[in-house]
Coordinates of C-alpha atoms in Angstrom, one line a residue:
M14 CA -26.2 -5.4 4.8
R15 CA -25.0 -2.5 6.9
I16 CA -21.2 -2.0 7.1
G17 CA -19.5 0.6 9.3
F18 CA -16.0 1.7 8.5
D19 CA -13.3 3.4 10.6
A20 CA -12.7 6.1 8.0
K21 CA -10.1 8.2 9.8
K22 CA -7.4 7.4 7.2
A23 CA -9.8 7.5 4.3
A24 CA -10.8 11.0 5.2
S25 CA -7.4 12.4 6.2
N26 CA -4.4 10.5 4.7
L27 CA -3.5 11.2 1.0
T28 CA -1.2 8.1 0.7
G29 CA -0.6 4.6 2.0
I30 CA -3.4 3.3 4.2
G31 CA -5.5 6.3 3.2
N32 CA -5.5 5.1 -0.4
Y33 CA -6.3 1.5 0.7
S34 CA -9.2 2.7 2.8
R35 CA -10.7 4.9 0.1
N36 CA -10.3 2.2 -2.5
H37 CA -11.9 -0.4 -0.3
I38 CA -14.9 1.9 0.4
N39 CA -15.1 2.9 -3.3
L40 CA -15.2 -0.8 -4.5
L41 CA -18.4 -1.2 -2.5
A42 CA -20.0 2.1 -3.5
G43 CA -23.1 1.6 -5.7
N44 CA -23.9 -1.9 -4.4
K45 CA -27.6 -1.6 -3.6
D46 CA -27.4 -4.4 -1.1
L47 CA -25.0 -2.4 1.1
E48 CA -25.5 0.5 3.4
C49 CA -22.2 2.2 4.3
T50 CA -21.6 4.3 7.4
L51 CA -18.3 6.1 7.8
F52 CA -17.0 6.9 11.3
I53 CA -14.7 9.9 11.0
P54 CA -13.1 11.5 14.1
G55 CA -12.7 15.0 12.5
R56 CA -13.4 17.2 9.5
G57 CA -11.1 15.3 7.2
K58 CA -9.3 16.8 4.2
E59 CA -11.3 18.0 1.3
E60 CA -9.1 16.2 -1.3
C61 CA -9.6 12.9 0.5
L62 CA -13.3 13.2 1.0
E63 CA -13.8 14.2 -2.7
A64 CA -12.1 10.9 -3.6
I65 CA -14.7 8.8 -1.8
T66 CA -17.3 7.6 -4.4
G67 CA -20.9 8.1 -3.4
L68 CA -20.1 10.0 -0.2
D69 CA -23.3 11.9 -0.3
D70 CA -25.3 8.6 0.0
M71 CA -23.3 7.5 3.0
K72 CA -24.1 8.2 6.7
I73 CA -21.2 9.9 8.5
I74 CA -20.8 9.8 12.2
S75 CA -18.3 12.0 14.1
P76 CA -17.7 13.0 17.7
S77 CA -19.5 16.1 19.0
G78 CA -16.3 17.9 20.0
N79 CA -13.4 18.6 17.6
S80 CA -10.4 18.9 20.0
S81 CA -7.5 16.5 19.4
I82 CA -8.0 14.8 22.8
N83 CA -11.7 14.4 22.2
R84 CA -11.2 12.9 18.7
T85 CA -8.6 10.4 20.0
Y86 CA -10.7 9.3 23.0
W87 CA -13.8 8.9 20.7
R88 CA -12.0 6.8 18.1
N89 CA -10.5 4.5 20.7
F90 CA -13.2 4.3 23.3
S91 CA -16.6 6.1 23.2
I92 CA -17.1 5.4 19.5
V93 CA -18.4 2.0 20.6
N94 CA -21.6 3.6 21.8
D95 CA -22.1 5.2 18.4
I96 CA -21.4 2.0 16.6
K97 CA -24.1 0.3 18.7
K98 CA -26.6 3.1 18.0
S99 CA -25.9 3.0 14.3
G100 CA -27.2 -0.5 13.9
V101 CA -24.4 -1.6 11.6
D102 CA -24.1 -5.4 11.1
I103 CA -20.3 -5.3 10.7
Y104 CA -17.7 -2.7 11.9
H105 CA -14.5 -2.8 9.8
G106 CA -11.3 -1.2 11.1
L107 CA -9.4 -0.5 7.9
S108 CA -6.0 0.5 9.4
N109 CA -4.7 -2.2 11.8
E110 CA -6.8 -1.3 14.8
L111 CA -10.2 -1.5 16.4
P112 CA -11.8 0.5 19.3
F113 CA -11.2 -0.9 22.7
S114 CA -14.3 -2.7 24.1
I115 CA -15.3 -3.4 20.5
K116 CA -17.1 -6.6 21.8
K117 CA -19.7 -4.2 23.4
A118 CA -20.6 -2.7 20.1
G119 CA -23.3 -5.2 19.3
C120 CA -22.1 -6.1 15.9
L121 CA -19.4 -8.3 14.1
S122 CA -16.0 -6.7 13.9
V123 CA -13.3 -7.1 11.2
V124 CA -9.8 -5.6 11.1
T125 CA -7.5 -5.2 8.1
I126 CA -3.8 -5.8 9.1
H127 CA -1.4 -4.3 6.6
D128 CA 1.9 -5.5 8.1
L129 CA 3.7 -6.3 11.3
I130 CA 7.0 -4.9 10.2
F131 CA 7.5 -3.3 13.6
L132 CA 7.7 -6.8 15.0
R133 CA 9.6 -8.4 12.2
Y134 CA 12.2 -5.5 12.1
P135 CA 11.8 -3.7 15.4
D136 CA 14.9 -1.6 15.0
T137 CA 13.2 0.3 12.2
Y138 CA 10.8 1.8 14.7
D139 CA 11.3 3.9 17.8
F140 CA 10.4 2.3 21.1
L141 CA 7.2 4.2 21.8
Q142 CA 5.9 3.8 18.3
R143 CA 6.6 0.1 18.4
K144 CA 4.8 -0.3 21.7
I145 CA 1.7 1.5 20.6
L146 CA 1.5 -0.4 17.3
T147 CA 2.0 -3.7 19.1
L148 CA -0.7 -2.9 21.7
K149 CA -3.3 -1.8 19.0
T150 CA -2.7 -4.6 16.5
R151 CA -2.5 -7.3 19.1
Y152 CA -5.8 -6.2 20.7
A153 CA -7.5 -5.9 17.3
C154 CA -6.4 -9.4 16.1
R155 CA -7.4 -11.1 19.4
N156 CA -10.7 -9.3 19.8
S157 CA -12.0 -9.1 16.3
D158 CA -14.4 -11.7 14.9
A159 CA -12.3 -11.9 11.7
I160 CA -9.1 -10.5 10.2
I161 CA -8.3 -9.5 6.6
A162 CA -4.5 -9.6 5.7
V163 CA -3.4 -7.8 2.6
S164 CA -0.9 -10.6 1.7
E165 CA 0.0 -14.2 2.6
Q166 CA 3.1 -12.8 4.2
T167 CA 1.1 -10.7 6.6
K168 CA -1.2 -13.6 7.4
R169 CA 1.9 -15.7 8.3
D170 CA 3.1 -12.9 10.6
I171 CA -0.3 -12.6 12.3
V172 CA -0.3 -16.3 13.0
E173 CA 3.3 -16.4 14.1
F174 CA 3.6 -13.3 16.3
Y175 CA 0.1 -13.2 17.8
G176 CA -0.8 -16.9 17.8
I177 CA -4.0 -16.3 15.9
P178 CA -5.6 -19.4 14.3
E179 CA -5.1 -19.5 10.5
E180 CA -8.8 -19.9 9.8
K181 CA -9.5 -16.5 11.4
V182 CA -7.4 -14.7 8.8
T183 CA -8.4 -14.3 5.2
V184 CA -6.1 -12.8 2.5
I185 CA -7.8 -10.2 0.3
Y186 CA -5.4 -8.2 -1.9
Q187 CA -5.6 -4.5 -2.3
G188 CA -5.8 -2.7 -5.6
C189 CA -3.8 0.4 -6.6
H190 CA -5.1 3.9 -7.4
N191 CA -7.1 4.2 -10.6
V192 CA -4.7 6.8 -12.0
F193 CA -2.3 4.0 -12.8
K194 CA -4.8 2.2 -14.9
Q195 CA -5.0 5.1 -17.5
V196 CA -2.6 5.3 -20.4
V197 CA -0.8 8.6 -20.3
P198 CA -0.5 10.3 -23.8
L199 CA 3.0 10.3 -25.1
S200 CA 3.0 14.1 -25.2
E201 CA 2.1 14.4 -21.5
R202 CA 4.8 11.8 -20.6
E203 CA 7.4 13.8 -22.5
S204 CA 6.3 17.0 -20.9
I205 CA 6.6 15.6 -17.4
R206 CA 9.9 14.0 -18.2
Q207 CA 11.3 17.3 -19.3
Q208 CA 9.7 19.1 -16.3
Y209 CA 12.0 17.0 -14.0
G210 CA 14.9 17.1 -16.4
L211 CA 15.1 13.4 -16.9
P212 CA 16.9 11.6 -19.7
E213 CA 15.0 9.4 -22.2
K214 CA 16.3 6.2 -20.7
Y215 CA 15.7 5.8 -16.9
M216 CA 14.6 3.2 -14.4
I217 CA 12.3 4.3 -11.6
S218 CA 12.1 3.3 -7.9
V219 CA 9.2 4.7 -5.9
G220 CA 9.4 4.4 -2.1
T221 CA 10.4 6.2 1.0
I222 CA 14.2 6.4 1.5
E223 CA 14.8 4.3 4.6
S224 CA 17.0 1.3 5.4
R225 CA 14.3 -1.4 4.8
K226 CA 13.6 -0.2 1.3
N227 CA 17.2 -1.1 0.4
H228 CA 18.2 1.8 -1.8
R229 CA 21.9 1.3 -0.9
A230 CA 22.0 -2.1 -2.6
V231 CA 20.1 -0.7 -5.6
I232 CA 22.6 2.1 -6.0
E233 CA 25.6 -0.3 -5.6
A234 CA 24.0 -2.4 -8.3
F235 CA 23.7 0.6 -10.7
A236 CA 27.3 1.4 -10.0
E237 CA 28.2 -2.1 -11.1
A238 CA 25.9 -2.3 -14.1
A239 CA 27.8 -0.7 -17.1
E240 CA 24.6 0.6 -18.6
D241 CA 23.6 4.1 -19.9
I242 CA 20.6 4.3 -17.6
T243 CA 19.7 6.9 -14.9
L244 CA 18.2 5.7 -11.7
V245 CA 15.3 7.9 -10.6
L246 CA 14.4 7.6 -6.9
V247 CA 11.0 9.1 -6.0
S248 CA 10.7 9.6 -2.2
K249 CA 9.7 12.2 0.3
R250 CA 12.8 13.7 1.9
T251 CA 14.0 11.7 4.9
R252 CA 17.0 11.8 7.2
M253 CA 18.5 8.9 5.3
Q254 CA 18.5 10.8 2.0
K255 CA 21.8 12.5 2.9
D256 CA 23.4 9.1 3.4
I257 CA 22.2 8.0 0.0
E258 CA 23.6 11.1 -1.6
T259 CA 26.9 10.6 0.0
L260 CA 27.0 7.0 -1.2
V261 CA 26.2 8.1 -4.8
D262 CA 29.1 10.6 -4.6
S263 CA 31.5 8.1 -3.2
L264 CA 30.7 5.6 -6.0
G265 CA 31.2 8.3 -8.7
I266 CA 27.8 7.9 -10.2
K267 CA 26.2 11.2 -9.4
E268 CA 25.3 11.6 -13.1
K269 CA 23.4 8.2 -13.0
V270 CA 21.2 8.9 -10.0
R271 CA 18.4 11.4 -9.5
I272 CA 16.3 11.9 -6.4
L273 CA 12.9 13.5 -6.8
N274 CA 11.1 14.7 -3.7
N275 CA 7.4 15.9 -3.4
V276 CA 6.3 14.3 -6.6
P277 CA 2.4 14.6 -6.8
L278 CA 0.4 11.5 -7.4
S279 CA -0.8 12.9 -10.7
H280 CA 2.7 12.8 -12.1
L281 CA 3.6 9.2 -11.1
P282 CA 1.7 7.4 -13.9
A283 CA 3.7 9.4 -16.6
L284 CA 7.0 8.7 -14.7
Y285 CA 6.3 5.0 -14.5
Q286 CA 5.1 4.7 -18.1
G287 CA 8.0 6.8 -19.4
S288 CA 10.6 4.5 -17.8
I289 CA 12.3 1.4 -19.2
G290 CA 11.3 -0.4 -16.0
A291 CA 10.8 -0.1 -12.3
I292 CA 12.9 -1.5 -9.4
Y293 CA 11.7 -2.2 -5.9
A294 CA 14.3 -4.1 -3.8
S295 CA 12.8 -3.7 -0.3
Y296 CA 13.8 -6.6 1.8
F297 CA 10.5 -6.7 3.6
E298 CA 6.9 -5.4 2.9
G299 CA 3.4 -6.1 4.0
F300 CA 2.3 -6.0 0.3
G301 CA 4.4 -3.7 -1.9
I302 CA 2.0 -1.4 -3.6
P303 CA 4.7 0.3 -5.8
V304 CA 5.3 -3.1 -7.5
L305 CA 1.6 -3.4 -8.4
E306 CA 1.6 0.3 -9.5
A307 CA 4.5 -0.5 -11.9
V308 CA 2.9 -3.7 -13.3
T309 CA -0.4 -1.8 -13.8
S310 CA 1.6 0.9 -15.6
G311 CA 2.8 -1.7 -18.1
V312 CA 6.5 -1.7 -17.4
P313 CA 8.8 -4.6 -16.5
V314 CA 9.7 -4.7 -12.8
I315 CA 12.7 -5.9 -10.7
A316 CA 11.5 -6.9 -7.3
A317 CA 13.0 -8.5 -4.2
T318 CA 12.4 -12.0 -2.9
G319 CA 12.0 -12.7 0.8
S320 CA 8.5 -11.3 1.8
C321 CA 5.4 -10.7 -0.3
L322 CA 6.5 -8.9 -3.5
E323 CA 5.9 -12.0 -5.6
E324 CA 2.2 -11.6 -4.6
A325 CA 2.1 -8.0 -5.8
G326 CA 4.1 -8.5 -9.0
G327 CA 3.3 -12.1 -10.1
K328 CA 4.7 -12.8 -13.6
G329 CA 5.2 -9.1 -14.3
A330 CA 8.5 -9.0 -12.4
V331 CA 11.9 -10.6 -12.2
Y332 CA 12.9 -11.4 -8.6
V333 CA 16.3 -10.9 -7.1
N334 CA 18.0 -11.5 -3.7
P335 CA 17.8 -8.0 -2.1
F336 CA 21.1 -8.6 -0.3
N337 CA 23.1 -9.3 -3.5
P338 CA 23.9 -6.1 -5.5
H339 CA 25.5 -8.2 -8.2
E340 CA 22.3 -10.1 -8.8
I341 CA 20.4 -6.9 -8.9
A342 CA 22.9 -5.4 -11.4
E343 CA 22.5 -8.4 -13.7
A344 CA 18.7 -7.9 -13.7
I345 CA 19.2 -4.2 -14.5
S346 CA 21.4 -5.1 -17.5
R347 CA 18.8 -7.6 -18.7
I348 CA 16.0 -5.1 -18.5
S349 CA 18.1 -2.6 -20.4
N350 CA 19.2 -4.9 -23.2
D351 CA 16.7 -7.8 -23.6
S352 CA 13.6 -6.4 -25.2
E353 CA 12.0 -9.9 -25.6
F354 CA 12.4 -10.5 -21.9
C355 CA 10.8 -7.2 -21.1
R356 CA 7.9 -8.0 -23.4
E357 CA 7.3 -11.3 -21.6
L358 CA 7.3 -9.6 -18.2
V359 CA 4.8 -7.0 -19.4
E360 CA 2.5 -9.7 -20.9
G361 CA 2.8 -11.7 -17.6
G362 CA 1.9 -8.6 -15.7
K363 CA -1.3 -8.2 -17.7
E364 CA -2.3 -11.7 -16.9
H365 CA -1.5 -11.1 -13.2
L366 CA -3.7 -8.0 -13.1
N367 CA -6.8 -10.1 -13.6
N368 CA -6.6 -10.7 -9.8
F369 CA -6.8 -7.0 -9.1
T370 CA -9.7 -5.8 -11.2
D371 CA -12.4 -3.7 -9.4
K372 CA -14.9 -6.5 -10.2
A373 CA -12.7 -9.2 -8.7
L374 CA -11.9 -7.3 -5.6
S375 CA -15.4 -5.9 -4.9
S376 CA -16.9 -9.4 -5.3
K377 CA -14.4 -10.9 -2.9
I378 CA -15.0 -8.2 -0.3
Y379 CA -18.8 -8.5 -0.6
D380 CA -18.8 -12.3 -0.4
Y381 CA -16.5 -12.1 2.6
Y382 CA -18.9 -9.8 4.5
N383 CA -21.8 -12.0 3.5
M384 CA -20.0 -15.2 4.7
L385 CA -19.4 -13.6 8.1
L386 CA -23.0 -12.6 8.6
N387 CA -24.3 -16.0 7.5
R388 CA -21.8 -17.7 9.8
S389 CA -23.0 -15.7 12.7
L390 CA -26.7 -16.7 12.3

């Protein structure tokens, strides 16, 4: 079985869809029944390429020129000729899009759709960005032979917004980075905690500070909860961070909230594992990878209802109304004070993680490709 991947994000993005793409490819590495070809429209980043397992055994196809215009044109249009020449059985677009004229590539096509948040909450995207995303995802969904959705929520959105038949969309969950599966020694956790100047008792929230992530409600909940806990927000710096800092000051809880920018991936496992719990109250996600990261790290989680976070957290989280700070505050207090409840969440999380083992995910992906090829015969 010969599979070709759109590996732009795998080769160049250190987070998000880049992590998903590398993990997807890595899950299949070493399968002797598979021959993987990576289509990369540029040189990529060394750190990303080094994280792809078995790269030396994979065929890499790139455009002849390296200008930005040439790379963009190749990935969207002329790549179809290279896909056809490569002889792959399936071409898989891992990041919401497929080349235009994909039907001329002479192979089956699959696209992974991560979310349609730009349609569900259009005000969170600027006009041009929303139009481009809509054009690309709509084309990919309508012209692919099959679609992978990363959650049931995303599947429902694909069916609702684009009128795609349900049977065309298969849900295959994503895993999280392997660094979260390792237990960090206590001494290292303590060292990293001190490096960031954090107290011993803190709750962590990992996610970009933007309106949809709902940091405002979380901070209001911390102001209400009469607990001796520090809230640690881990985010790249955004325009909204200043608004959040102003809110913290106005509520008089500056000593209870820390914002950490530019935290490397290598420090996140220690920060998760050193916390008393994680909180992720985003009111809409395509999957919610920070929830899975926290459950994998073995800490109790507070997550929001309303989209797909129950799929990511399973029995490892307590779920709250993201628009009700009082309900969030009650969950914070319970995590802080009820050790038996926390133990039950952690145990429930361990059970839930059976759905996300490398073996379970790789088998599902391989069986899916096999099914598509057998169906096309």
